[in-house]
Short mmCIF file of N, CA, C and O in Angstrom, two decimals:
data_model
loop_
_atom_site.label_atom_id
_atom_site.label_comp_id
_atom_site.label_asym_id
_atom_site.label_seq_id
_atom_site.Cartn_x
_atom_site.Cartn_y
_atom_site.Cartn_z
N UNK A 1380 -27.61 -54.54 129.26
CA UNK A 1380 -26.96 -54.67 127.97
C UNK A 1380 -27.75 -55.70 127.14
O UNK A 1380 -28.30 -56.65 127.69
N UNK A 1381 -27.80 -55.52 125.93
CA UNK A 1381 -28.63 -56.45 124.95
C UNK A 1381 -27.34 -57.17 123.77
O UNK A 1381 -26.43 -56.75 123.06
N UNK A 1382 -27.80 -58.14 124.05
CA UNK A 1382 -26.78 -59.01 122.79
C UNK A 1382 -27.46 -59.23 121.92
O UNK A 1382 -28.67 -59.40 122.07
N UNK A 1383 -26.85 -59.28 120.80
CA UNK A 1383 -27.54 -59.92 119.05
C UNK A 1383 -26.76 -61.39 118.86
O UNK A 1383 -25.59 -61.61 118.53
N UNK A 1384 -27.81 -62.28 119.19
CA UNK A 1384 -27.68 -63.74 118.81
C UNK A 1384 -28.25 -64.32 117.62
O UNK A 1384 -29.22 -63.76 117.11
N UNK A 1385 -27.87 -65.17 117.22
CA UNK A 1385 -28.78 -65.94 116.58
C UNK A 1385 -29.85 -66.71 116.51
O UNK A 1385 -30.03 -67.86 116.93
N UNK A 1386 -30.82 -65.72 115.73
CA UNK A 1386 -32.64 -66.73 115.93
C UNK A 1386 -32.65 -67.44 115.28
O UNK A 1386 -33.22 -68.39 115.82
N UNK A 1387 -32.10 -67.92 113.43
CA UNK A 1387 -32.74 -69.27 113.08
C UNK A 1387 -31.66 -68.99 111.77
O UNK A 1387 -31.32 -67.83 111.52
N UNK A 1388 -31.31 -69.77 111.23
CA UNK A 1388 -30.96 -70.42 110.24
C UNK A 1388 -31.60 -71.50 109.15
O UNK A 1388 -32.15 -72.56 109.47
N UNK A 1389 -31.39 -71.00 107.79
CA UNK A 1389 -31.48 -72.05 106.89
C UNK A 1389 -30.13 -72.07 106.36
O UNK A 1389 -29.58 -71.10 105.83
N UNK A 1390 -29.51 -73.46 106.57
CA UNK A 1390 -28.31 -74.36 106.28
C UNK A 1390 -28.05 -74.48 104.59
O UNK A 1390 -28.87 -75.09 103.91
N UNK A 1391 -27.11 -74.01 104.12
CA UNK A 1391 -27.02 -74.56 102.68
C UNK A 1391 -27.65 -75.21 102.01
O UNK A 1391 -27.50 -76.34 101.55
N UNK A 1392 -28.75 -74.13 101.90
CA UNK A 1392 -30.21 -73.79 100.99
C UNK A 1392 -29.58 -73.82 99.81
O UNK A 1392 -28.43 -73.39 99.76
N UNK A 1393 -30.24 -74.36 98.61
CA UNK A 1393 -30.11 -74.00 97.26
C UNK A 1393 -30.35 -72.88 96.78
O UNK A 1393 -31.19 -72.48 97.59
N UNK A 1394 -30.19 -71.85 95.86
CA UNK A 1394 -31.09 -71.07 95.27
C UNK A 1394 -31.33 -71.49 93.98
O UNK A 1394 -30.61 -72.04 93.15
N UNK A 1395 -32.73 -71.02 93.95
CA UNK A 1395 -33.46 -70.85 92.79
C UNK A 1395 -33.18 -70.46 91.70
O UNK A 1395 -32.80 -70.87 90.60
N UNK A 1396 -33.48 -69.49 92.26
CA UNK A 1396 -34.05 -68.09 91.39
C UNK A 1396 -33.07 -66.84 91.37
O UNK A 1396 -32.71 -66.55 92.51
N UNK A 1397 -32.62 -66.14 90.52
CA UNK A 1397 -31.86 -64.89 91.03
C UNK A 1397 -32.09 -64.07 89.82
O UNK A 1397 -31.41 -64.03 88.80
N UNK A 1398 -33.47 -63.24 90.23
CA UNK A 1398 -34.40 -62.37 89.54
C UNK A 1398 -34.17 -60.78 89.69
O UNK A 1398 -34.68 -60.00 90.50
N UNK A 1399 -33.18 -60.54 88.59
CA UNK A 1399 -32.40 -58.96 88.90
C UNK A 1399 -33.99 -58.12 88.90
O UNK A 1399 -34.33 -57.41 89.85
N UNK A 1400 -34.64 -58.28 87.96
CA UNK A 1400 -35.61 -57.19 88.08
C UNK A 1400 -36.88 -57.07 88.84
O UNK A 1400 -37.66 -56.14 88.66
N UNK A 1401 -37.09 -58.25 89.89
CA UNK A 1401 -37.71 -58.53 90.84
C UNK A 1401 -37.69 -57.65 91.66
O UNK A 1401 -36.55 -57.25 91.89
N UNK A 1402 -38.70 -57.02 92.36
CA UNK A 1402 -38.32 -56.27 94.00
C UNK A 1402 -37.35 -56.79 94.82
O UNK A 1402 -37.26 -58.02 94.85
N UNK A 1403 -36.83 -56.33 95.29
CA UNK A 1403 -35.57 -56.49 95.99
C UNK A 1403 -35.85 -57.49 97.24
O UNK A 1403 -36.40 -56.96 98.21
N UNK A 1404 -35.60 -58.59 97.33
CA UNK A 1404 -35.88 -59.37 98.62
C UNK A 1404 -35.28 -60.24 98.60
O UNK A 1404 -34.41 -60.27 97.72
N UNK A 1405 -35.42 -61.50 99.60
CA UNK A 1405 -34.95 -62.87 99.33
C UNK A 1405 -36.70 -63.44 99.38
O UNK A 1405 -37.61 -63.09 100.13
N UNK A 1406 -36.69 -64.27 98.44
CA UNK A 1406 -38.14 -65.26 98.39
C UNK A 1406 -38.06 -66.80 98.91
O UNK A 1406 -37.47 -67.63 98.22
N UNK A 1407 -38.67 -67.13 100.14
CA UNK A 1407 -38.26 -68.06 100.84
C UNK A 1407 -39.51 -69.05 100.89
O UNK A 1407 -40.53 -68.58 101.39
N UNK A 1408 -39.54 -70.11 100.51
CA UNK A 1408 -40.81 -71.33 101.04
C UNK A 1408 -41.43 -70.89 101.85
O UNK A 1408 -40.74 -70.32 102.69
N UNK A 1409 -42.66 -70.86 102.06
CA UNK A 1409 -43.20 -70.10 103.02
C UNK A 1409 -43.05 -71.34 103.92
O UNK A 1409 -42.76 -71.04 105.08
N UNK A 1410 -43.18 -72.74 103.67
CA UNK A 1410 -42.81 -74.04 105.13
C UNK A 1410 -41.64 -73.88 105.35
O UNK A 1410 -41.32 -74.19 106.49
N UNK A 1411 -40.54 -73.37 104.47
CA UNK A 1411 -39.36 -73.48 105.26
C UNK A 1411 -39.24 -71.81 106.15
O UNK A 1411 -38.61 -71.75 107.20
N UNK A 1412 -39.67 -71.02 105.79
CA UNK A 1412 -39.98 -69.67 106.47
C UNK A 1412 -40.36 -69.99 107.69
O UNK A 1412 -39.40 -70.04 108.46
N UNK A 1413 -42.12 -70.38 108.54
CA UNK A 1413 -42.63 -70.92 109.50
C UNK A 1413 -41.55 -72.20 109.85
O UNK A 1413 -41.38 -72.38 108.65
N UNK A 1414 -41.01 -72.83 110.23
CA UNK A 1414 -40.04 -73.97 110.52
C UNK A 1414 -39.11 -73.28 110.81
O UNK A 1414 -39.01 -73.30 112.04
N UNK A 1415 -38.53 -72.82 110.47
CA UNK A 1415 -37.28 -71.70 110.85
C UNK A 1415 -37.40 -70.50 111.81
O UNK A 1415 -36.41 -69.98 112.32
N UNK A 1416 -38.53 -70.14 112.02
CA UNK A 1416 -39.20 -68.73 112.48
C UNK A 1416 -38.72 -67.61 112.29
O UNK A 1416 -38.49 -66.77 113.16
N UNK A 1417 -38.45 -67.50 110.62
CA UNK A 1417 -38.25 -66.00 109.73
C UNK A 1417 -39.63 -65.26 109.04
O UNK A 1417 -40.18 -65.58 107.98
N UNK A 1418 -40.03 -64.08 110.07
CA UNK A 1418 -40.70 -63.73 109.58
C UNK A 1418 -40.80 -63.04 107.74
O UNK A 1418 -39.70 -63.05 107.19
N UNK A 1419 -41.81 -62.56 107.00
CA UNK A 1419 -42.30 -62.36 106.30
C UNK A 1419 -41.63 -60.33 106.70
O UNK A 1419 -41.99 -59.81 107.75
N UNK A 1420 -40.77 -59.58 105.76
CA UNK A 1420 -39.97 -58.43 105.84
C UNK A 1420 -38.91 -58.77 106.61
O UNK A 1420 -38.05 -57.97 106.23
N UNK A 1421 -38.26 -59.64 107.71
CA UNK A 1421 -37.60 -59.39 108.26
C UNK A 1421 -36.45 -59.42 107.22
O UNK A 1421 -36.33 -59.78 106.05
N UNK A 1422 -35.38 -58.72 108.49
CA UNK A 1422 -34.01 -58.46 108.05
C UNK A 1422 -33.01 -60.04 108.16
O UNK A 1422 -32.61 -60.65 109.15
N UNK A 1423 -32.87 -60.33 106.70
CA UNK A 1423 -31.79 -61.27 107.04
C UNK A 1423 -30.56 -60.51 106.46
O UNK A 1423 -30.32 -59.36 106.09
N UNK A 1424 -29.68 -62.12 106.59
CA UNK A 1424 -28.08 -61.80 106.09
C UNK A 1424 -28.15 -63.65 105.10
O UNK A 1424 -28.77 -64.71 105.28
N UNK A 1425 -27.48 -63.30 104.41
CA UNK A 1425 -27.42 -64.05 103.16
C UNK A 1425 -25.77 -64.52 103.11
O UNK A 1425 -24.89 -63.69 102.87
N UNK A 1426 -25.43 -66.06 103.39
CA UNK A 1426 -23.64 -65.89 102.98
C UNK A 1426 -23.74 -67.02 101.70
O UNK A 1426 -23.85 -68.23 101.87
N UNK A 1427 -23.69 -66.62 100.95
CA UNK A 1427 -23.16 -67.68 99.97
C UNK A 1427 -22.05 -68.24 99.88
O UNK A 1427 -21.07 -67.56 99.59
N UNK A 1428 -21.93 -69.58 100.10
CA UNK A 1428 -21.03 -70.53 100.11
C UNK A 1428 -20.07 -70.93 98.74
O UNK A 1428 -18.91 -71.34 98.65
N UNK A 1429 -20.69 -70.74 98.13
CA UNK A 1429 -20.55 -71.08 96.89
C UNK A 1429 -19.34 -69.69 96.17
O UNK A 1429 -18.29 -69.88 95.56
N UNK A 1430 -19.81 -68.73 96.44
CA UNK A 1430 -18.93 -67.99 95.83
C UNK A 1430 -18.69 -66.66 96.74
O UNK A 1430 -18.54 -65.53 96.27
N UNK A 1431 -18.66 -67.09 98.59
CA UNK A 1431 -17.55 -66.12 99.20
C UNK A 1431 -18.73 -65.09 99.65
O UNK A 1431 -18.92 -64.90 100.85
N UNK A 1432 -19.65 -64.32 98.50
CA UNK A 1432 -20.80 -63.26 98.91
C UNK A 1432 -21.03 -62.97 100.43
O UNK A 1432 -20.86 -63.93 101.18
N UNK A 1433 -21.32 -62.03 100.87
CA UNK A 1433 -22.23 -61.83 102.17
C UNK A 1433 -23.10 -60.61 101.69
O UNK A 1433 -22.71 -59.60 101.12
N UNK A 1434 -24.19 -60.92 102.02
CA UNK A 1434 -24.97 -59.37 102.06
C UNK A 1434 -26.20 -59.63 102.61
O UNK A 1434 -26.58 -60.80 102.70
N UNK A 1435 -27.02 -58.52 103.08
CA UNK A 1435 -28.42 -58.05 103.97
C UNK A 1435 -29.37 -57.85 103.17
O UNK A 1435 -29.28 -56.80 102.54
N UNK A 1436 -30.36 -58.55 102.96
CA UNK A 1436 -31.51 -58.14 102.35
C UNK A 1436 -32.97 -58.68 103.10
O UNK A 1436 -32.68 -59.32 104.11
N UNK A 1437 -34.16 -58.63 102.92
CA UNK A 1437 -35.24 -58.59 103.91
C UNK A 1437 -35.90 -60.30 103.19
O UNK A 1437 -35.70 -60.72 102.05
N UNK A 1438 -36.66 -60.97 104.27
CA UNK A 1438 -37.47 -61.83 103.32
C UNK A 1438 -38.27 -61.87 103.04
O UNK A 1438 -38.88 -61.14 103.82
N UNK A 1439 -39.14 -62.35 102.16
CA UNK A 1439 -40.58 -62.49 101.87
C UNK A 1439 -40.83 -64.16 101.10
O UNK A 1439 -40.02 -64.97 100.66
N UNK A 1440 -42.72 -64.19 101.22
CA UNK A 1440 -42.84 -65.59 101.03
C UNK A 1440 -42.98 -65.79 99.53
O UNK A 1440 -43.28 -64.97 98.66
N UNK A 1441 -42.57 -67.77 99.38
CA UNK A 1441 -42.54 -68.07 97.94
C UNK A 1441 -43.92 -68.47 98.72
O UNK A 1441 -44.54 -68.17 99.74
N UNK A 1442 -44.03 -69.47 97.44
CA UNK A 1442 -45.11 -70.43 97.78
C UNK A 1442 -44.73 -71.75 98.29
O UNK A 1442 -43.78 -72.36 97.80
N UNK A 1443 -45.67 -72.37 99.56
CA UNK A 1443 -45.45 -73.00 100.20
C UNK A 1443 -45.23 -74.61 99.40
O UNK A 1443 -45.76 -74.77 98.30
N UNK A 1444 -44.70 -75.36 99.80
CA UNK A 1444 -43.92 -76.81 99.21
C UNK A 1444 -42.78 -76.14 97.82
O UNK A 1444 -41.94 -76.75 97.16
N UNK A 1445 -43.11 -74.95 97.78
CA UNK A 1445 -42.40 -74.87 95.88
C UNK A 1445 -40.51 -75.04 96.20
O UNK A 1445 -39.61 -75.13 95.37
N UNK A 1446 -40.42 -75.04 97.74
CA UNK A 1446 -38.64 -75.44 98.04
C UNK A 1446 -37.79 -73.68 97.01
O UNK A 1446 -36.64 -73.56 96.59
N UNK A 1447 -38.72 -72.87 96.98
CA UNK A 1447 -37.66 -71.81 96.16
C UNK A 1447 -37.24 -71.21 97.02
O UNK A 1447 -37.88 -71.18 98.08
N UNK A 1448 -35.91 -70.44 96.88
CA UNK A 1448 -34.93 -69.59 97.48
C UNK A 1448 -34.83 -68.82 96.02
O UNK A 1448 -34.57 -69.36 94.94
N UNK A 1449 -35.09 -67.55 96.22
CA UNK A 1449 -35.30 -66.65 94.74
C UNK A 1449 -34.24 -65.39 95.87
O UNK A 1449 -34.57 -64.84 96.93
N UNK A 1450 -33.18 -65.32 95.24
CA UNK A 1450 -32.29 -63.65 95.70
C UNK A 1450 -33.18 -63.14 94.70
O UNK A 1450 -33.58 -63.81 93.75
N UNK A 1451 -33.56 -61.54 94.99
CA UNK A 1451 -34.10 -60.70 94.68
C UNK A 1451 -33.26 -59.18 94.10
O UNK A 1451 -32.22 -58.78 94.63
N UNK A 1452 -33.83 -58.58 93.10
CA UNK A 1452 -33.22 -57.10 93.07
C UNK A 1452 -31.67 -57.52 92.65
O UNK A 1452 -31.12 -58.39 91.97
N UNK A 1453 -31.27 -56.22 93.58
CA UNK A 1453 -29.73 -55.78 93.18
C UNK A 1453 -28.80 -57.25 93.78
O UNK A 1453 -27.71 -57.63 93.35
N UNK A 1454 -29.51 -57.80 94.72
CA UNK A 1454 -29.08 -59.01 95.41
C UNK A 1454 -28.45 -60.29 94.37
O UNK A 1454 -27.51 -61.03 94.65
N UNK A 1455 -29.18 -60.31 93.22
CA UNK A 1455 -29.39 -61.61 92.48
C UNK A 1455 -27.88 -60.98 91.78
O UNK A 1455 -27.36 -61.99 91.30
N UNK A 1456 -26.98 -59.84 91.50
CA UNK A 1456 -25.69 -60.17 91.51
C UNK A 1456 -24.82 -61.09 92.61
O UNK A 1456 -23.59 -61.09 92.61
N UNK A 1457 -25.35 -61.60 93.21
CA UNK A 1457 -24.51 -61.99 94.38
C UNK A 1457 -24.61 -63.62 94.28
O UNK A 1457 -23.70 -64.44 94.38
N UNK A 1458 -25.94 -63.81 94.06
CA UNK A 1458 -26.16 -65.47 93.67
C UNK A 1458 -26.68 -65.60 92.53
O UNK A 1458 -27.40 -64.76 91.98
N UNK A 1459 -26.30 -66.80 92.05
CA UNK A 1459 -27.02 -67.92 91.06
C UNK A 1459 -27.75 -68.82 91.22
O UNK A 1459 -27.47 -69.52 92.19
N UNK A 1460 -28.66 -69.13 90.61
CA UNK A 1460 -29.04 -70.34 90.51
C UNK A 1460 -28.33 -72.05 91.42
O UNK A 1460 -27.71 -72.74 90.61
N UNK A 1461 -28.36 -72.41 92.24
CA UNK A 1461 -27.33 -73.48 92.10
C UNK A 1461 -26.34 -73.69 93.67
O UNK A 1461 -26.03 -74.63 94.40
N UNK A 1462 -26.10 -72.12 93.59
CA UNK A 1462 -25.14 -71.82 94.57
C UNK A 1462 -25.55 -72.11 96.29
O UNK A 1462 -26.66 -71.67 96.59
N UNK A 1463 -24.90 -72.68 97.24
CA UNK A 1463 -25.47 -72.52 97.98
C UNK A 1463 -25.47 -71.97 99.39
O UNK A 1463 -24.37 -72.03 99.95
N UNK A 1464 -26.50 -71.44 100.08
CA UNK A 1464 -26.15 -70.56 100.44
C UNK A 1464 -26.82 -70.33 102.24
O UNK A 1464 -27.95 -70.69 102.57
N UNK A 1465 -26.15 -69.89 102.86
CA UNK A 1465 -26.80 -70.30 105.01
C UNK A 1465 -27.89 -68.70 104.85
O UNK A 1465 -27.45 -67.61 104.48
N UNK A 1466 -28.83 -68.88 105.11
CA UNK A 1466 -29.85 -67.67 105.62
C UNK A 1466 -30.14 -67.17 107.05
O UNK A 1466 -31.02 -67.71 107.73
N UNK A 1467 -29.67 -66.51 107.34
CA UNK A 1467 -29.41 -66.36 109.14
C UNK A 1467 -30.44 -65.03 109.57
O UNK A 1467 -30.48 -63.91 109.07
N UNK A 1468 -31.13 -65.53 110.56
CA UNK A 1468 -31.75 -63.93 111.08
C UNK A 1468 -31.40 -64.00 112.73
O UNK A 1468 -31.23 -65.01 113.42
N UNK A 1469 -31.37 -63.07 112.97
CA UNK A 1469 -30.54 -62.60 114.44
C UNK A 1469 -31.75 -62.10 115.72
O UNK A 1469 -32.94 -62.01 115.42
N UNK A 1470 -31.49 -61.95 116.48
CA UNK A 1470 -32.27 -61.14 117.36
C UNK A 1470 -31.96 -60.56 118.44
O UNK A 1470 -30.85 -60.97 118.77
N UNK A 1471 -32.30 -59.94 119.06
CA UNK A 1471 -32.19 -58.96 120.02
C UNK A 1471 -32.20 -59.34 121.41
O UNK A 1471 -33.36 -59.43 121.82
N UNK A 1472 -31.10 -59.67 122.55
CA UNK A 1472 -32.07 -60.40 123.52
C UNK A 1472 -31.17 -59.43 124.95
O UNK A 1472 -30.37 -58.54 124.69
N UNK A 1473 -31.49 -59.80 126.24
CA UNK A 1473 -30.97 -59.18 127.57
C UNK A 1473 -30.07 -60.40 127.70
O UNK A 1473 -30.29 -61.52 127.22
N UNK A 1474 -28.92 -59.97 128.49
CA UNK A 1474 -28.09 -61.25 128.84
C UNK A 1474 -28.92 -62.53 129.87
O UNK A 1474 -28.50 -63.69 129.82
N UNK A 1475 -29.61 -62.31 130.39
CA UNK A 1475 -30.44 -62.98 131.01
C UNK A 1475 -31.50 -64.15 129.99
O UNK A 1475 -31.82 -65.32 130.22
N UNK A 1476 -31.74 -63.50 129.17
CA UNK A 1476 -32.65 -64.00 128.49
C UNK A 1476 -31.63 -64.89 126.93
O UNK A 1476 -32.12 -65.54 126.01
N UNK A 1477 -30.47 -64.63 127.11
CA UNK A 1477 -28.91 -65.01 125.99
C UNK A 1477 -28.85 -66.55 126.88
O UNK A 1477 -28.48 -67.47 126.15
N UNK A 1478 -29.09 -66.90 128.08
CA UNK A 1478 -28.84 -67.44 128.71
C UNK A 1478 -29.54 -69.05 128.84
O UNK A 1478 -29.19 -70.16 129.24
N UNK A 1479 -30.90 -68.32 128.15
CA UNK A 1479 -31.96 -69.97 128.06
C UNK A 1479 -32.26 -69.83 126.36
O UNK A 1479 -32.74 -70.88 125.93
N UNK A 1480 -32.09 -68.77 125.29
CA UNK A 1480 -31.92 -69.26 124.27
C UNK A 1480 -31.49 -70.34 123.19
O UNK A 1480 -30.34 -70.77 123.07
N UNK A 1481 -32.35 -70.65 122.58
CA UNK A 1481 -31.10 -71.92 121.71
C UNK A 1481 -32.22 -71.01 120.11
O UNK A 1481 -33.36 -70.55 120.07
N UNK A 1482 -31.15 -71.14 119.12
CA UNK A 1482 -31.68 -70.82 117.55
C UNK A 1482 -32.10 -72.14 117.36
O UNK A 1482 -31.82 -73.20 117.92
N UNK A 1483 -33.01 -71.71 116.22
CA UNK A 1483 -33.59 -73.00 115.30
C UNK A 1483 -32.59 -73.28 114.17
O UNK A 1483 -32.39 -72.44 113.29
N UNK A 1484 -32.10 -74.22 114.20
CA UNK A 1484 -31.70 -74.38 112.59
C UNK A 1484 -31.73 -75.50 111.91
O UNK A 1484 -31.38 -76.54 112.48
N UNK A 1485 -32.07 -75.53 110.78
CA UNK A 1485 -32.59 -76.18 109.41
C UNK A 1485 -31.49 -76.35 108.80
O UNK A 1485 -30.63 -75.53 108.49
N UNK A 1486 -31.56 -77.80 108.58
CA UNK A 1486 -30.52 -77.94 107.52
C UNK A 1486 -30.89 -78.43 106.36
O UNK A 1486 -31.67 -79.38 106.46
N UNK A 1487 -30.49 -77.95 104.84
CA UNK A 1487 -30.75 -78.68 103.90
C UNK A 1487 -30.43 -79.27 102.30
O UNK A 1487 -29.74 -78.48 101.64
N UNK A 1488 -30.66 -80.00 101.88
CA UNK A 1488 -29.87 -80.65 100.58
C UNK A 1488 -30.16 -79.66 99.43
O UNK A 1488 -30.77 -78.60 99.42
N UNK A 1489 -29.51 -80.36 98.46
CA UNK A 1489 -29.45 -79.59 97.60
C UNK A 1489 -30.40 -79.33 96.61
O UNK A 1489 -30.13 -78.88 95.49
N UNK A 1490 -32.28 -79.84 97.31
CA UNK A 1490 -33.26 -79.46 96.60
C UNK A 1490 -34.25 -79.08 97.60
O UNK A 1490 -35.48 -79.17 97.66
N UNK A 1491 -33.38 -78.65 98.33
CA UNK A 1491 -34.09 -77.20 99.40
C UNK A 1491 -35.27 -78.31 100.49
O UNK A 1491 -36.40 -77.98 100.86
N UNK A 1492 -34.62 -79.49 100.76
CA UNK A 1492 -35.50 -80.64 101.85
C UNK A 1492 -35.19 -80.40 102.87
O UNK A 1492 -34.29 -79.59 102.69
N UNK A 1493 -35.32 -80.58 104.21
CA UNK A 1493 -35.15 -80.57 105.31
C UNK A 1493 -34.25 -82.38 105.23
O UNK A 1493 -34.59 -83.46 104.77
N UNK A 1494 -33.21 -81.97 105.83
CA UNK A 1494 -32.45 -82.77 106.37
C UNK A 1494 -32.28 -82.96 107.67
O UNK A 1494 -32.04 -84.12 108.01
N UNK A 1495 -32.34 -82.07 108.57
CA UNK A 1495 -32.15 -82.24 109.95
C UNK A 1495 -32.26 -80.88 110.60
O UNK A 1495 -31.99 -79.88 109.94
N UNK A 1496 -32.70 -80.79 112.06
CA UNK A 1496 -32.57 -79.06 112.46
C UNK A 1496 -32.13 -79.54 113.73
O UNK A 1496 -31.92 -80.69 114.13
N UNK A 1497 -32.02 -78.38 114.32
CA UNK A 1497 -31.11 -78.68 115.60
C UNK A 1497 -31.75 -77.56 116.78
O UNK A 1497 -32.89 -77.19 117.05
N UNK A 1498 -30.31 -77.21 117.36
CA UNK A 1498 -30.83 -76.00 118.69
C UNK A 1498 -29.26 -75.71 119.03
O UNK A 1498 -28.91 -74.91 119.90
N UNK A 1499 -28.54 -76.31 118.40
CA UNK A 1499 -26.92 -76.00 118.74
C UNK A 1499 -26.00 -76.78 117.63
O UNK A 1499 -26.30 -77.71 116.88
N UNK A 1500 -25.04 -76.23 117.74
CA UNK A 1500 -24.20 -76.11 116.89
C UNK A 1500 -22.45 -76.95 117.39
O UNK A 1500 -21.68 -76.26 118.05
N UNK A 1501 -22.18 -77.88 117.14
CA UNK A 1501 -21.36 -78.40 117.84
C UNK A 1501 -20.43 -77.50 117.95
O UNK A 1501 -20.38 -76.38 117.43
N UNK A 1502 -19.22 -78.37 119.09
CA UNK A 1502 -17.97 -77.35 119.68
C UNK A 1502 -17.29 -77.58 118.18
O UNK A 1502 -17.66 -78.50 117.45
N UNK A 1503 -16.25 -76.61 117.80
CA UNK A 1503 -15.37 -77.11 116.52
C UNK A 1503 -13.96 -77.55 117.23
O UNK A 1503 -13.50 -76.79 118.08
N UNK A 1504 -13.16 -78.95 116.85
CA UNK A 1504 -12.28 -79.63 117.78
C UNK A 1504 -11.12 -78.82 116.73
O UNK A 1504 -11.32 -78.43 115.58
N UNK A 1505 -10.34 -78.76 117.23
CA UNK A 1505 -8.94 -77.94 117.06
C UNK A 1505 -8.11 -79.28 115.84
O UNK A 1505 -6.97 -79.10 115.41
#
């Protein structure tokens, strides 16, 4: 059996950019892209915090230091400028291999810096 876990996260990312007539993508720092280990097409999921959104769209690179998060296409109804928003990509693994996994995740302020990354996610206390 294969489980879908989580490979990496970017933490309440700012966005940029939200370029309706752009090709359809999310446009990601290419340092915060490599740091995270989201490839260049892959499939993410997008939740905006800011205003509730969820949706799937693929990523591709900004330019490296420029800190942009650009929603792309039909996507850029979903965010603004401002809003902010967790970037999650998933992966594919055997329960065996679910077992020594940990995701990368990035956390960051509200001008797209690295604040801190991790490998786990605390327990949530009741």
């Amino acid at each position: 059996m294969f489980l879908t876990l989580l490979k990496c996260k970017l933490h309440r990312a700012a966005v940029t950019h939200a370029e309706l007539d752009y090709e359809g993508s999310c446009a990601i720092d290419s340092d915060l892209l490599e740091m995270s280990g989201i490839r260049p097409y892959e499939q993410i999921q997008i939740y905006n915090v800011t205003n509730g959104e969820r949706f799937t769209t693929y990523a591709i690179r900004a330019e490296a230091g420029s800190r942009v998060i650009s929603v792309n296409g039909a996507a850029a109804h979903k965010a603004s400028p401002g809003d902010r928003v967790i970037i999650c990509a998933y992966a594919q693994m055997s329960e065996e291999q679910a077992e020594l996994f940990k995701p990368t995740l990035i956390y960051l302020n509200e001008s797209n810096h690295v604040t801190g990354t991790g490998d786990e996610i605390a327990t949530q206390a009741a």
